[in-house]
C-alpha positions in Angstrom: 47.9 133.4 81.7 50.7 131.2 80.3 49.5 127.8 79.1 52.4 125.8 80.5 54.0 122.7 79.0 51.7 120.7 76.8 51.4 116.9 77.7 53.8 114.7 75.8 52.9 111.4 74.1 54.8 109.6 76.9 52.8 111.4 79.5 49.5 110.6 77.8 50.4 106.9 77.6 51.5 106.8 81.2 48.3 108.4 82.3 46.2 106.0 80.2 48.0 103.1 81.8 47.5 104.4 85.3 43.8 105.0 84.6 43.4 101.4 83.4 45.2 100.0 86.4 43.1 98.7 89.3 42.4 101.3 92.0 44.2 100.4 95.2 41.8 100.9 98.1 42.8 100.5 101.7 39.8 99.4 103.8 40.4 100.5 107.4 38.3 98.7 110.1 38.1 101.3 112.9 36.7 99.4 115.9 38.9 97.4 118.3 36.2 96.7 120.9 35.7 93.1 122.1 32.6 91.6 120.5 32.6 94.3 117.8 30.4 94.2 114.7 33.1 95.9 112.6 34.6 92.7 111.2 31.3 91.4 110.1 30.3 94.7 108.5 33.7 95.0 106.8 33.4 91.4 105.5 30.0 92.2 104.0 31.4 95.3 102.3 34.5 93.4 101.0 32.2 90.7 99.5 30.2 93.5 97.8 33.3 95.4 96.6 35.1 92.3 95.4 32.7 92.1 92.4 34.3 95.3 91.1 37.3 94.2 89.0 38.6 97.8 89.0 39.4 97.6 92.7 42.4 96.2 94.5 41.4 95.9 98.1 43.8 95.9 101.1 42.3 95.4 104.6 43.9 97.2 107.6 42.3 96.0 110.8 43.1 98.3 113.7 42.5 95.4 116.1 45.8 94.0 114.6 47.5 97.4 114.5 48.9 98.4 117.9 49.8 102.1 117.9 50.3 103.9 121.2 48.2 106.8 122.3 51.4 108.7 123.3 53.3 110.1 120.3 56.9 111.2 120.3 57.6 114.9 120.6 58.0 117.1 117.6 61.0 115.8 115.6 61.3 112.7 117.8 61.3 109.1 116.7 58.8 106.3 117.7 59.9 103.3 119.8 61.3 100.3 117.9 58.0 98.5 118.5 55.9 101.3 117.1 58.4 101.8 114.2 57.8 98.2 113.2 54.0 98.7 113.2 54.4 101.8 111.1 56.7 100.0 108.7 53.9 97.6 107.9 50.9 100.0 107.6 52.3 103.3 106.5 53.6 102.2 103.1 50.2 100.5 102.5 48.4 103.8 103.1 50.9 105.6 101.0 50.4 103.2 98.1 46.6 103.4 98.3 44.7 105.5 95.8 41.6 105.7 98.0 40.3 104.7 101.4 37.2 103.2 102.8 36.7 103.6 106.6 34.4 101.1 108.4 33.4 102.8 111.6 30.8 102.5 114.4 29.3 105.4 116.2 30.4 105.9 119.8 28.8 108.8 121.8 28.0 110.9 118.7 31.5 110.3 117.2 33.9 107.6 116.1 36.3 105.4 118.1 39.5 106.8 119.8 41.6 104.0 118.2 40.5 105.2 114.7 41.5 108.9 115.5 44.8 107.7 116.9 45.5 105.7 113.7 44.6 108.7 111.5 46.8 111.0 113.6 49.9 108.8 113.2 49.8 109.6 109.5 49.6 112.7 107.4 50.9 112.8 103.9 49.5 109.3 103.2 46.0 110.7 103.2 46.6 113.8 101.1 44.8 114.3 97.8 43.0 111.0 98.0 39.3 110.2 98.3 37.7 108.6 101.4 34.5 106.6 101.5 32.6 105.4 104.6 30.7 102.4 105.8 29.2 103.2 109.2 27.0 101.3 111.6 25.2 102.1 114.8 21.8 102.5 116.3 18.9 104.5 114.8 21.4 106.9 113.2 23.4 104.1 111.6 26.7 105.8 112.4 26.1 108.8 110.3 27.1 111.2 113.1 30.5 109.4 113.3 30.9 110.0 109.6 30.1 113.7 109.9 32.9 114.0 112.4 35.3 112.1 110.2 34.6 114.4 107.3 36.0 117.3 109.3 39.1 115.4 110.3 39.9 114.2 106.7 39.3 117.7 105.3 42.0 119.0 107.7 44.3 116.3 106.3 43.7 117.4 102.7 41.7 114.3 101.8 38.4 114.4 99.9 35.4 112.6 101.3 32.9 111.3 98.8 29.3 112.4 99.3 27.5 109.0 99.4 28.1 106.6 102.3 26.8 103.3 103.5 24.9 103.3 106.8 23.8 100.2 108.6 21.2 100.6 111.3 21.4 98.2 114.3 23.9 95.7 112.8 23.5 93.4 115.9 20.0 92.7 114.7 20.2 93.9 111.1 22.8 91.3 109.9 21.8 87.8 109.1 23.8 84.8 110.3 25.8 84.9 107.1 26.7 88.5 107.6 24.4 89.9 104.9 22.2 92.9 105.9 18.5 92.0 106.2 17.8 95.0 104.0 20.5 93.8 101.5 19.1 95.6 98.4 19.2 99.0 100.1 22.7 98.5 101.5 24.1 97.1 98.3 22.6 100.0 96.4 24.3 102.4 98.8 27.6 100.6 98.4 27.4 100.7 94.6 26.8 104.4 94.7 29.7 105.1 97.1 32.1 102.8 95.2 31.2 104.5 92.0 32.0 107.9 93.4 35.2 106.6 95.1 36.4 105.1 91.9 35.8 108.2 89.9 37.6 110.4 92.4 40.3 107.9 92.9 41.2 107.7 89.3 41.0 111.4 88.7 43.1 112.3 91.7 45.6 109.5 90.9 46.2 111.1 87.5 46.4 114.6 89.0 49.0 113.5 91.6 51.0 111.8 88.8 51.1 114.9 86.6 51.1 117.6 89.4 52.4 116.2 92.8 50.3 117.6 95.6 52.0 120.4 97.5 49.5 120.8 100.3 
């Protein structure tokens, strides 16, 4: 098998600079329900992740992102209102090196608003890692995460193994938004962030040297 072109010094320097740059992580808050716990859960995660200097966090709250359920036909264009929303969020997804999805569990799955947001995009997800912070009842939202893993696999994204799962956030979060079992949750977040960072840096370098053709 031919070896291909060896890396040049310029390529090596560029890759090193990229690997030293902060990892751009888009944190998507997937619930839009009134009285939701999603913002409190996301704020706790953001406080936890902010301690990692290697991360550059960008919050995309779907409660502030009004995308219609009806999409234009194949080859069609969205309405001016929808185009304006996409002009804000789509470049942020494209610029991200990795994603964290904060999701509740609704009826053994995840919210319709989150699926709609995911479906409005495609190439922005490709060849990038996705981590999850889920919350719900006894299952802690893990069934929503299992459904999301299938969706992101179809979009050529890579979901990291470890996730953060909060059980009963309506009673499990203190008044300051900190989980009552903080040590367990922070340990889970640390593991997930570590995996997300490794995959984010690795795939960023891979996309730079070999653009994904999926």
